[in-house]
Every structure is written in C-alpha cells, then in structure tokens.
Coordinates of C-alpha atoms and ligand atoms in Angstrom, one line a residue:
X774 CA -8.0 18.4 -11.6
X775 CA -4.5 18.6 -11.3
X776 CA -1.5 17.1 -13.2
X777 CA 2.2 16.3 -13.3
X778 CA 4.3 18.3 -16.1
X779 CA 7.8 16.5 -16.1
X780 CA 10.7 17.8 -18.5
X781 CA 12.4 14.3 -18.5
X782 CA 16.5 13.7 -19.0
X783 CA 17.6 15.0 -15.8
X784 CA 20.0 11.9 -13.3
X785 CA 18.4 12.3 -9.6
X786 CA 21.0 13.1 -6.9
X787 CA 20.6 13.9 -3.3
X788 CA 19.2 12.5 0.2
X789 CA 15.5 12.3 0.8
X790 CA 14.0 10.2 4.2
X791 CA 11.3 7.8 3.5
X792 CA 7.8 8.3 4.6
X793 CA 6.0 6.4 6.9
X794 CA 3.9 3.2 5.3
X795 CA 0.5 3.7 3.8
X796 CA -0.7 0.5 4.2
X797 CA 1.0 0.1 8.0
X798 CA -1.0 2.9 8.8
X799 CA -4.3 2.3 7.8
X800 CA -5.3 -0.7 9.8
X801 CA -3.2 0.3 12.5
X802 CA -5.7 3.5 12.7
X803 CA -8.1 1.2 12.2
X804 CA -7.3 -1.0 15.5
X805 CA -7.3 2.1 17.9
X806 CA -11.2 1.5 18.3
X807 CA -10.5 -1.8 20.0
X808 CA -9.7 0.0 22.7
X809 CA -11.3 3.0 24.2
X810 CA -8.7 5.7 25.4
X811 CA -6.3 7.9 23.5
X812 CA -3.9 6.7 21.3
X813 CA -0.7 8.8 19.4
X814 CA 0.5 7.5 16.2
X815 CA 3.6 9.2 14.5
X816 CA 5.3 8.7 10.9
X817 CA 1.6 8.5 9.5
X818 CA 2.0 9.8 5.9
X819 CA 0.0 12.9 4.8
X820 CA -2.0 11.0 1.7
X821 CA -5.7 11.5 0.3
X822 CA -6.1 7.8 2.1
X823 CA -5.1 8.9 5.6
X824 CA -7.5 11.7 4.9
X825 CA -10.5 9.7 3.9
X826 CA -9.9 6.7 6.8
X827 CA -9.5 10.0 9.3
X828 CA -12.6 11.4 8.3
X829 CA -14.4 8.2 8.3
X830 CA -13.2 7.6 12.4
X831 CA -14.3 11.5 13.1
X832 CA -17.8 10.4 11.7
X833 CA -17.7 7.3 13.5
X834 CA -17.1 9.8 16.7
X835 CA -13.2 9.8 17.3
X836 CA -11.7 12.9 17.9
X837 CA -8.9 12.8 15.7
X838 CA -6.2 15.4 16.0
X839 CA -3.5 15.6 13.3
X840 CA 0.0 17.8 13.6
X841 CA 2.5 16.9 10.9
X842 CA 3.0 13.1 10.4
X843 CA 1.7 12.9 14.2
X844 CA -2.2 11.5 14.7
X845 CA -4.3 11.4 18.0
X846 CA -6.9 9.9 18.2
X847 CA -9.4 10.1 21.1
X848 CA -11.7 6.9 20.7
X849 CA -13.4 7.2 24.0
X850 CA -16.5 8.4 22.6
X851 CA -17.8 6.5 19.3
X852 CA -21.5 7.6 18.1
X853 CA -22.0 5.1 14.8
X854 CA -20.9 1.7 14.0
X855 CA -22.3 2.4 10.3
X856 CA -19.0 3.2 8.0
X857 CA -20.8 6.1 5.5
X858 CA -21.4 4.8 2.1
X859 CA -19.5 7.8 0.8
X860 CA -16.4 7.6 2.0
X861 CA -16.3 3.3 2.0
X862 CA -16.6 4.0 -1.7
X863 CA -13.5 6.4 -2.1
X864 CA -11.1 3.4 -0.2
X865 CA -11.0 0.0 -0.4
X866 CA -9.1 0.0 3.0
X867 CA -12.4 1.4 4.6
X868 CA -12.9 -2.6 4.9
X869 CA -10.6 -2.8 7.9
X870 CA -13.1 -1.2 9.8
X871 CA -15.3 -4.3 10.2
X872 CA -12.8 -6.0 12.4
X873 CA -12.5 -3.5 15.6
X874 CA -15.7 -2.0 15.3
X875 CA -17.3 -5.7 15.6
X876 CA -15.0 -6.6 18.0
X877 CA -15.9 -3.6 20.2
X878 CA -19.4 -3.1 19.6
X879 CA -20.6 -6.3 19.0
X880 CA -21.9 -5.1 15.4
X881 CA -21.1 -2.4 12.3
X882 CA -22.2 -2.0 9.0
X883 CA -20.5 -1.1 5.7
X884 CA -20.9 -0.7 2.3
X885 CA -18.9 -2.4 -0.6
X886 CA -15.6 -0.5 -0.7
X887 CA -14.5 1.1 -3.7
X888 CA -10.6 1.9 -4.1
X889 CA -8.2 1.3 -7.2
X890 CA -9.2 -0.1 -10.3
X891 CA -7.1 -2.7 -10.3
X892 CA -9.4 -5.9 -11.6
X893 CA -11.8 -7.5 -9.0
X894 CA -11.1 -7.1 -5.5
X895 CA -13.0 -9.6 -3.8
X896 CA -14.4 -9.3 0.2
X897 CA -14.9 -13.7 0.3
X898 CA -12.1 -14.5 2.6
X899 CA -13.0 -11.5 4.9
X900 CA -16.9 -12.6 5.5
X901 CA -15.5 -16.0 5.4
X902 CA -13.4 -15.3 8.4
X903 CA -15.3 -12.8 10.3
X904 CA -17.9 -15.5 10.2
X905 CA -15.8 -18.5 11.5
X906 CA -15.4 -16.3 14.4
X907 CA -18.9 -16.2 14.9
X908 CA -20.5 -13.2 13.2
X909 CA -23.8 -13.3 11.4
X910 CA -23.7 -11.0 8.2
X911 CA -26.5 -10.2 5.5
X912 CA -25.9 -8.6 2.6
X913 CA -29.0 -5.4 2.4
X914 CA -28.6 -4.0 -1.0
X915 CA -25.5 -2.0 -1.2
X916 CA -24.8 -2.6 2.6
X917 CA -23.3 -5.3 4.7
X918 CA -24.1 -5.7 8.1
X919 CA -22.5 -8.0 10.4
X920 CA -23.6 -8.6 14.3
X921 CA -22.0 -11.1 16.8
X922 CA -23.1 -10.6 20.8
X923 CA -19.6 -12.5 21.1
X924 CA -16.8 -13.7 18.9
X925 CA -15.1 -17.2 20.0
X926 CA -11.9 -18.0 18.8
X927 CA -11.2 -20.8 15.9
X928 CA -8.7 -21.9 13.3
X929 CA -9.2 -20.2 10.0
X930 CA -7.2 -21.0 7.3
X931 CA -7.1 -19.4 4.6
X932 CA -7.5 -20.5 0.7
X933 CA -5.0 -17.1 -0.3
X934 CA -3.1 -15.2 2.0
X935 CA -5.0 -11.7 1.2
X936 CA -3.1 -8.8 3.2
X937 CA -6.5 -7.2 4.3
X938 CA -8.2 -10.5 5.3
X939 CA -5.7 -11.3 7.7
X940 CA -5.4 -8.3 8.9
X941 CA -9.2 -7.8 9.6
X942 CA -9.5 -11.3 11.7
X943 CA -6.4 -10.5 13.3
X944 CA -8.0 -7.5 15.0
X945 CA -11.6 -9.7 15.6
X946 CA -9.9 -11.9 16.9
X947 CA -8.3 -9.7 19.7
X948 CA -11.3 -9.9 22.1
X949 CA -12.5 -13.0 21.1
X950 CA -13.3 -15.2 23.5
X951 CA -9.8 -17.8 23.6
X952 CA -7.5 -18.6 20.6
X953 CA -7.5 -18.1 17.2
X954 CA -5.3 -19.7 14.5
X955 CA -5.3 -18.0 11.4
X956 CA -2.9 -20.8 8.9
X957 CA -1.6 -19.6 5.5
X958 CA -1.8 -15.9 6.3
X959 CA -0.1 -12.8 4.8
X960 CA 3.5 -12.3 5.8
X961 CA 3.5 -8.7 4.7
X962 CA 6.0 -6.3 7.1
X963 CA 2.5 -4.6 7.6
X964 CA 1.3 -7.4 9.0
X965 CA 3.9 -7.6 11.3
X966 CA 3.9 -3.4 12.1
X967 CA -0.1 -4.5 13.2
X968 CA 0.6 -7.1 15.4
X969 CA 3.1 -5.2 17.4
X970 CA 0.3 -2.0 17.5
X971 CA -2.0 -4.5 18.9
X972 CA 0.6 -5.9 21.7
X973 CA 0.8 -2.4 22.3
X974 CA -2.8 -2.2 23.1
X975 CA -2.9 -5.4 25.2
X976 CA -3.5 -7.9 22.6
X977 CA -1.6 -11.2 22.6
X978 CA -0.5 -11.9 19.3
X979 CA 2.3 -14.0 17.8
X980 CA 3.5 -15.5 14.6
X981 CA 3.0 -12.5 12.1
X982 CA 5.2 -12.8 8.8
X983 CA 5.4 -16.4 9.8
X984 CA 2.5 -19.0 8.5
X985 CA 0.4 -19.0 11.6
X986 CA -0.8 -16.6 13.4
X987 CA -2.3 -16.4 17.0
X988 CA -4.6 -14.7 18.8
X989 CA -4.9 -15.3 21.6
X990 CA -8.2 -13.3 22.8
X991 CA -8.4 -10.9 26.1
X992 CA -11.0 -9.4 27.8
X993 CA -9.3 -5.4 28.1
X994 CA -7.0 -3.4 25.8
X995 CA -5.7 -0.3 26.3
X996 CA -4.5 2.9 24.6
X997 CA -0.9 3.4 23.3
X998 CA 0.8 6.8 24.3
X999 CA 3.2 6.5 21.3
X1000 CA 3.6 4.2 18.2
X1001 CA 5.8 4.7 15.0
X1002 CA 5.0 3.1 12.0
X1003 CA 7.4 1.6 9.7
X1004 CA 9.0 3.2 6.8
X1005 CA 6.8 2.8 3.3
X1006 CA 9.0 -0.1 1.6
X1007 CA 6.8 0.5 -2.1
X1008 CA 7.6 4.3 -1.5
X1009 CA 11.5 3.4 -1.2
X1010 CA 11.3 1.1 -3.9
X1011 CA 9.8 3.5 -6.4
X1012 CA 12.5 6.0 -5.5
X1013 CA 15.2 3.0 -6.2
X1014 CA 13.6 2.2 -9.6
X1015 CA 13.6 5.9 -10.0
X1016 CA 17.3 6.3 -9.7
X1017 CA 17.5 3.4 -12.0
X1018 CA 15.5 5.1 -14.6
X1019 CA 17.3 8.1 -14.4
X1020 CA 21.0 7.3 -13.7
X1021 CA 22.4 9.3 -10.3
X1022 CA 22.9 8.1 -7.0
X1023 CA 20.6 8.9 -3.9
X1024 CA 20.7 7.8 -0.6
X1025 CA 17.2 6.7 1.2
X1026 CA 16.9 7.7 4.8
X1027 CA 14.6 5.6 6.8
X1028 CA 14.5 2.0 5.0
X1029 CA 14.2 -1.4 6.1
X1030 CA 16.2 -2.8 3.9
X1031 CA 15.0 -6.5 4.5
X1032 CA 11.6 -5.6 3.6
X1033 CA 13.5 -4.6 0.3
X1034 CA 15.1 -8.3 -0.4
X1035 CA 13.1 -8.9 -3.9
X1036 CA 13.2 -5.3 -5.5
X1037 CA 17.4 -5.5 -4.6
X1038 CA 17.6 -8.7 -6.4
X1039 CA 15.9 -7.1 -9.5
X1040 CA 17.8 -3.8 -8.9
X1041 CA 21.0 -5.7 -9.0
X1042 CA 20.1 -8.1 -11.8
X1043 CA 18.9 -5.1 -14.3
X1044 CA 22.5 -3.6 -13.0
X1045 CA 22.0 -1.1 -10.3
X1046 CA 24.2 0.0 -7.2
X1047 CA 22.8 -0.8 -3.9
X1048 CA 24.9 -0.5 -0.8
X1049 CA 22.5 -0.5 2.8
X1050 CA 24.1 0.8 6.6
X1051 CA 21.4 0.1 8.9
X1052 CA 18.2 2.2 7.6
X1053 CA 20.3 3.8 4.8
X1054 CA 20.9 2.9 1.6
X1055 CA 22.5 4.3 -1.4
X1056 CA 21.2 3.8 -5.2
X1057 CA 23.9 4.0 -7.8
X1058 CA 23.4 3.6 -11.5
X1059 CA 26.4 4.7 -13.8
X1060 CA 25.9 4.9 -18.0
X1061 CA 25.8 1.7 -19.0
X1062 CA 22.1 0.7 -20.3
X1063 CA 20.2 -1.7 -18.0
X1064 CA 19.8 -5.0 -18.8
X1065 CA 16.5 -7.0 -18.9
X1066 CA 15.5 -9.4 -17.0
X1067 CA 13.9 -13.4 -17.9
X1068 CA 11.0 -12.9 -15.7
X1069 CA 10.1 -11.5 -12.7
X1070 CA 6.4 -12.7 -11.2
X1071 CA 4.6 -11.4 -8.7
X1072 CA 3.7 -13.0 -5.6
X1073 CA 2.9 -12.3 -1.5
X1074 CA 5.2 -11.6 0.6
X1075 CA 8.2 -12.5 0.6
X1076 CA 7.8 -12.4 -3.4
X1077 CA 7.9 -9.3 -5.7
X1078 CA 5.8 -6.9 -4.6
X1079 CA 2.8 -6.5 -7.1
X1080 CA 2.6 -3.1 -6.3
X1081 CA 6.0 -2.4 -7.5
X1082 CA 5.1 -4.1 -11.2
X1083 CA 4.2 -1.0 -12.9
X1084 CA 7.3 1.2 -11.9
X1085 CA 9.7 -1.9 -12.9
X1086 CA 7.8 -2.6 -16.3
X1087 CA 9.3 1.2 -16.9
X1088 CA 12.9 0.1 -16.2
X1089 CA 12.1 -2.9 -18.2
X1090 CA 11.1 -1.0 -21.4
X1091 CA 14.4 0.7 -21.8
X1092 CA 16.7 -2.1 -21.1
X1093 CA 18.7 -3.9 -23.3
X1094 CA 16.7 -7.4 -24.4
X1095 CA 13.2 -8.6 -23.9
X1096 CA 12.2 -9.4 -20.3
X1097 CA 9.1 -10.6 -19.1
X1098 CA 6.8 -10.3 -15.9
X1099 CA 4.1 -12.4 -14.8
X1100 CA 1.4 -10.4 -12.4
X1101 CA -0.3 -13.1 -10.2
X1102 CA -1.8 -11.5 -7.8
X1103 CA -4.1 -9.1 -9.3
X1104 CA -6.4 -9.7 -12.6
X1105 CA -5.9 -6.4 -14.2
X1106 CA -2.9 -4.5 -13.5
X1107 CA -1.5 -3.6 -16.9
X1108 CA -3.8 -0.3 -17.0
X1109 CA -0.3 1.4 -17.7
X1110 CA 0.8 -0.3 -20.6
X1111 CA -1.2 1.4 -23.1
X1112 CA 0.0 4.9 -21.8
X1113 CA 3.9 3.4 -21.7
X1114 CA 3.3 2.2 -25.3
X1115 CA 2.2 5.6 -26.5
X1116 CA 5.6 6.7 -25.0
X1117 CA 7.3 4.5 -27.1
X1118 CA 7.7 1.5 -24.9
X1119 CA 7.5 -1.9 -26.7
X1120 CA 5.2 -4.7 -24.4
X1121 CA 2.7 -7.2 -25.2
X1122 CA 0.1 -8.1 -22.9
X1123 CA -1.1 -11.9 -22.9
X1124 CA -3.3 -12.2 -19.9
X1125 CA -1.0 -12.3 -16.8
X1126 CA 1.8 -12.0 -19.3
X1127 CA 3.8 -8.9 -20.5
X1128 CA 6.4 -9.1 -22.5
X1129 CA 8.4 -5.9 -22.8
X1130 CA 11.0 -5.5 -25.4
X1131 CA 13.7 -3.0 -24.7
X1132 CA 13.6 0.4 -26.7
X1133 CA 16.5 3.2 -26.8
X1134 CA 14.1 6.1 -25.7
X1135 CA 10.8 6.8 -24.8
X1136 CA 8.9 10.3 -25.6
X1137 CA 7.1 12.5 -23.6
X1138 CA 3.5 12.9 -23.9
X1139 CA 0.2 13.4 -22.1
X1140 CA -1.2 10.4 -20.5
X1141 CA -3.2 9.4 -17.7
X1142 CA -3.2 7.7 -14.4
X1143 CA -5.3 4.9 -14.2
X1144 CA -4.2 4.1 -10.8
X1145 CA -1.7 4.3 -8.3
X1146 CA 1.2 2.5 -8.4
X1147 CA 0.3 3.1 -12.4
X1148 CA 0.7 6.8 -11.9
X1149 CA 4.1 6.7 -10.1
X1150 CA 5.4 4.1 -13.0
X1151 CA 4.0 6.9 -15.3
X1152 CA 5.8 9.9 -13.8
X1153 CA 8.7 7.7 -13.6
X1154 CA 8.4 7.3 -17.6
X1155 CA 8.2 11.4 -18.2
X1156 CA 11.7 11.6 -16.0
X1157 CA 13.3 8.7 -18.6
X1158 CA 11.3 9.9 -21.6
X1159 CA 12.7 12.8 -24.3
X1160 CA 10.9 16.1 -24.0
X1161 CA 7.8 16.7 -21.7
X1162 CA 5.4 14.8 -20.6
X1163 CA 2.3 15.4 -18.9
X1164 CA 0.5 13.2 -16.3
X1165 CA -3.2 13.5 -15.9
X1166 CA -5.5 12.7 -13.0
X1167 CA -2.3 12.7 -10.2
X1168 CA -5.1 11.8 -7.2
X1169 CA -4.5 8.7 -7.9
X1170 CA -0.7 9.4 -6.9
X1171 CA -1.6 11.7 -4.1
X1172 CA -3.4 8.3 -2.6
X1173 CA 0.1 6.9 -1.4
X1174 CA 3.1 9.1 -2.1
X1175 CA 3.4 12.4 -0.2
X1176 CA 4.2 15.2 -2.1
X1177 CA 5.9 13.4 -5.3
X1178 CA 7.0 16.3 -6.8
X1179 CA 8.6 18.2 -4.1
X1180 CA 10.7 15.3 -3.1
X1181 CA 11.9 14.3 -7.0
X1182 CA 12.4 18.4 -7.0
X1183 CA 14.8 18.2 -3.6
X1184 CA 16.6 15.1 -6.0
X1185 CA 16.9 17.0 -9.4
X1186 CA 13.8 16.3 -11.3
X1187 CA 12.3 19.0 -13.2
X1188 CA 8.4 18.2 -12.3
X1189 CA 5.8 20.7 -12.1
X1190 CA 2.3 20.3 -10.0
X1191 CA 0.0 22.1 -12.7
X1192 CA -4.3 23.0 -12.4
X1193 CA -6.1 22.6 -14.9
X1194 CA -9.6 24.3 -15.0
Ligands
LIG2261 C1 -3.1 -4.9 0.1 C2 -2.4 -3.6 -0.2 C3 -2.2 -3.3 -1.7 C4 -1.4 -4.5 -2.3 C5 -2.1 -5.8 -2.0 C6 -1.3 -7.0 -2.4 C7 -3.2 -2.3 1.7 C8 -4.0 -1.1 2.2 N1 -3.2 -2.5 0.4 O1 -4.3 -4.8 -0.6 O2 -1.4 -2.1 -1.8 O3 -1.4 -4.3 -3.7 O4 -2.3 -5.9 -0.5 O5 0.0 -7.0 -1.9 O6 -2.5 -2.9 2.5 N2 -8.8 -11.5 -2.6 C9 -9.9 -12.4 -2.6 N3 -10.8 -12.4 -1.6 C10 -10.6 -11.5 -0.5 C11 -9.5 -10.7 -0.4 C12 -8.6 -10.7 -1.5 O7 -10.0 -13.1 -3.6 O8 -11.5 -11.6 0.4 C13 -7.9 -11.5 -3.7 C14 -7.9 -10.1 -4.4 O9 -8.9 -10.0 -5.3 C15 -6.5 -10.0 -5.0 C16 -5.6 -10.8 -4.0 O10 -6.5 -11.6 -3.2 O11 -6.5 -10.7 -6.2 C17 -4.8 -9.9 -3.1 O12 -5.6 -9.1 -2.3 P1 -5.2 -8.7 -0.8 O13 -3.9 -9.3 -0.4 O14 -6.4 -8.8 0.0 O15 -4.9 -7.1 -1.0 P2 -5.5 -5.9 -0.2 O16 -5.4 -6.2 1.2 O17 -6.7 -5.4 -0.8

C-alpha cells in the first residue's frame, strides 16, 4: 500500500500542462469496438482506470499497444463478448462496454460494476435505454446479459441526465437501424469529445452538450488513424483550487477554459486570480484570506462539477465566514469530511447539506482516502495544513490524476510517494 507524506505551508509556482481527460477517454476506448480496424488515440492519461479498461479490451481480444499517453488499438480480432467479473468490479466505467460490444456483436455480458464508493450508483436508466433500443437483458445472479439480433432506433428520454447512460445509448445507437433521439441527456464536454470520436468512425451524430441528441444509425464504421482527447477539466480544476489553497501563481497548459465556467465563478467569488489566453490560464492568489461562499450546489453540466466538491469544501474550510454546499447529484459524497475535521476543519453534515465554518489553520495528520476526488481534496488539505500529514490508500488518487506528486513537486510542494509494508 502506498501513501502521500506532504510537509504542508509551501505557495505552488510554476507551469505544468494538463493531462488528457479520464472520463473522455474511457468510453471513447470503449467505442473503438464499433468498428473493426485500427484505431490511435493520443493524450490518454496513464491512470489505474486506463489500465483496468485496457486490460479488460486485451481480454475481450484487442490488441492494445500503449507508448506514452499514445494507445492503439487493434480491434480486428475480438474473442469474448463476456466483460470478466474481475476487472467489471474494479471500475464502474467497465459499464460502457455494453453499448459497442452489443452494437457489434449483437450480444455481451457483464457483471455489476464496482468503482468509487461514492453512495448508490445505479445501472436503471442504462437497461432502460439499451432496452428501448430493442435489447432483451436478464439479470443471472451476479451477471447481466443482454442480446439484440438488431437494435432499431427510438426516442429515449431520459428521467436524469446520467453521463454514462447517455453515453452508452449514444454508442448503441450508432448501428441501429434509423434514428435515435435521446431528450434530456448529459451535456458533459465528454459527451461532446464522444460524439466527435464517433463521427470520426463514421457515426452520424449531432446535438451533444445540447438537450437532444441524434443518432442517426449506419450500416459501416470505420477506424480513426488519429484522435486527441480533450484536456481533464476536474484535473485543471483541482490544480486551480490547489493554488487557491496554497497562495502562488501557476499557469495551466492545455485547458479549455469554457469547460471551466462554474469552478472560475467560485474561484473568483472566494477571491482568486484567473486570467485565460486561448488554452492557458494563469491562477493567482495573493495573502489575503479567502472568503466563503453562500452556497455552491452541485449539478450536471453546465452546473458545479460534483466531482470538484471535495477539493472546494478544503478551500471552504479555511475561509473567512461560513459557506455552505449542497451535493445533488450523488447520495454520499462527504466521505472526506470526517478526515478534514480531524485536520481541524469545522463542517456539519445534514444530509445533502454541509455547512463549513471557516478556521485559521488546519493540522497535518494521517488520514485516509475514501475515494477519489476525496483523496485529491485530502492531499490538498496536507499542502494548506501545519506540519505533516500523511495520506493513506493513494490508489484511489492514482485512479484519475497522473502522477500527483511529481507534478505538485515540478510546482513547489514538498510531497513524498512513501511504501508501506
Ligand atoms: C460520471 C463520471 C463521474 C462523475 C459523474 C457525475 C465518468 C467515467 N465518470 O459518472 O466522474 O462524478 O459522471 O458528473 O465519466 N444514476 C441513476 N441511474 C443510472 C445512472 C446514474 O440513478 O442508470 C444516478 C447515479 O446514481 C448518480 C447520478 O445518476 O446519483 C449521476 O450518475 P452519472 O451521471 O451516471 O455518473 P457516471 O456516468 O457514473
């Protein structure tokens, strides 16, 4: 098991380029089995995720090759349609995989994905969808199994606009047979990085980050000879909050800084720099103690990004007055608060509702990572908190950010990578 060891005190300056986005990249790996050929994706980020949806495609039979941030992948020859139960249960995102497998081979089977603990992550909306286009699916013990000789296109609308739903009967609904609607979908920037993948590979899709989406199906795709992904906007963001945190001024190299509207307006309202030129921006945050903030809630797209709650609850907790946040789109995201509060942070916790109460300081200590985005808002505590501070069980971190600690090392930070036995 390995761990974070942060001194914490230090400002962060320097220039660091973003890394490409986790959550582009999976489906979009995903979607290169609708179509048989070879396909080269670049800017795909070297996490524990990529690893796991990479090693579930080489067991599917794709002949995956992987130099640097640059993945090819051979899907000419697939073997199984049956996702294995051990690696669905190490990533939610292993889910995508029902869309172009079903869409190519007419059937697949998977097992209930696992992935963060962050309250119940429900599969409803994409059964209920992969269904509408005409799939039959049973539910065998552990396993679900879904068949459809063909897929017909329909309008599916959908009761919440879950990222993963849409994204799943978007890629269905690429060789269905005619057009599919899909009303009330995600508008993530992912969602939008997918459709253009799949107009790369011959699909005919329009509308993403709008509220409809079509599909509009066809009989042949193709493979891409190059695609980039987009930039990781929740990567970018946690570096901005970081800088916050800290004091300093970076710049960010590779940003989209529309993708970035919300976390500016918050960055701005607690009292931090932000000047943007094209895919560069520069973070700023002088002496003066941050100031909280009424309420910030989370929401879809184009709202506050729930997976940036954690790492602003930390910017919360030492600014001056009480500020609240409202977390609507998961159940049980607050995993971090005990660990801030035995920092020293001040927040209550009243169902969806935390209310944090500013404090001067918080202190380093050992704590663990219950999740993700809860581990980044925990190593960004130890770089505000007096003294050291250890993070335990940093695979949780590994899952989305490459190499935390080099980069906050290139920017100042004193953090240490540490075994334990
Ligand atoms: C994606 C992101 C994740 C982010 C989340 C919300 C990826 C790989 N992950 O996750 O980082 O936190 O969007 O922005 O892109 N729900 C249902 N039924 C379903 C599907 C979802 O009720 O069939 C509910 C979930 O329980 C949750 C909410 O909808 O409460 C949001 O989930 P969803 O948008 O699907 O998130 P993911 O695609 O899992």
């Amino acid at each position: 098991m390995e761990s974070f060891v942060i001194e914490g005190g230090r400002a962060l300056y320097g220039t660091i380029k973003i890394q490409g986005s986790k959550n582009a990249a999976l489906p979009i790996l995903a979607a290169s089995l609708l179509a048989e050929g070879i396909h080269q994706i670049d800017d795909v980020p070297r996490l524990l995720d990529i690893d796991v949806m990479v090693q579930i495609l080489t067991r599917l039979g794709v002949d995956v090759k992987r130099e640097q941030n640059t993945i090819s992948l051979d899907t000419r020859t697939i073997l199984s349609t049956v996702v294995p139960e051990e690696l669905m249960s190490q990533m939610r995102s292993s889910i995508f995989l029902m869309g172009p497998l079903l869409a190519r081979f007419h059937e697949v089977t998977v097992s209930k994905p696992g992935g963060c603990a962050i309250g119940e992550r429900k599969i409803d909306l994409h059964i209920k969808g992969l269904k509408a286009l005409g799939a039959k699916i049973e539910e065998v013990e552990n396993h679900i199994i879904c068949r459809a000789d063909r897929l017909t296109g329909t309008t599916i609308v959908l009761d919440y606009p879950s990222v993963g739903a849409t994204e799943n009967i978007m890629m269905a609904a690429t060789r269905a047979d005619g057009e599919t609607k899909i009303i009330h979908p995600a508008k993530e920037p992912e969602i939008v990085d997918l459709q253009n993948f799949l107009n790369m590979l011959g699909a005919k899709v329009s509308g993403a980050g709008t509220d409809m989406i079509t599909i509009e199906g066809v009989k042949r795709l193709h493979s891409v000879p190059y695609y980039q992904i987009i930039p990781d906007r929740i990567v970018a963001a946690t570096f901005m909050a970081a800088v916050g945190i800290t004091g300093g001024k970076i710049t960010l190299k590779n940003v989209i800084p529309a993708h970035l509207s919300k976390v500016i307006e918050y960055l701005h309202n607690v009292g931090i720099e932000i000047e943007n030129d094209h895919d560069i921006m520069t973070i700023k945050r002088d002496n003066r103690r941050l100031k909280a903030v009424k309420k910030i809630i989370t929401s879809p797209y184009p709202g506050f990004p729930t997976d940036m709650q954690a790492q602003f609850m930390v910017l919360l907790s030492i600014a001056d007055g009480i500020s609240t946040i409202e977390e609507t789109v998961f159940d049980s995201r607050y995993k971090h608060v005990k660990q801030l509060i035995s920092m020293g942070a001040k927040i209550e916790v009243d169902g969806r509702l935390a209310t944090i109460y500013g404090v001067d300081h918080l202190f380093g200590r050992e704590v663990v990572a219950s999740d993700l985005r809860a581990g980044a808002a925990l190593v960004l505590a130890g770089m505000a908190a007096e003294g050291k501070t250890t993070v335990h069980d940093i695979y949780h971190i590994d899952r989305g950010y490459e190499k935390l600690e080099e980069t906050l090392q290139a920017l100042g930070a004193n953090i240490m990578r540490i075994k334990k036995m």
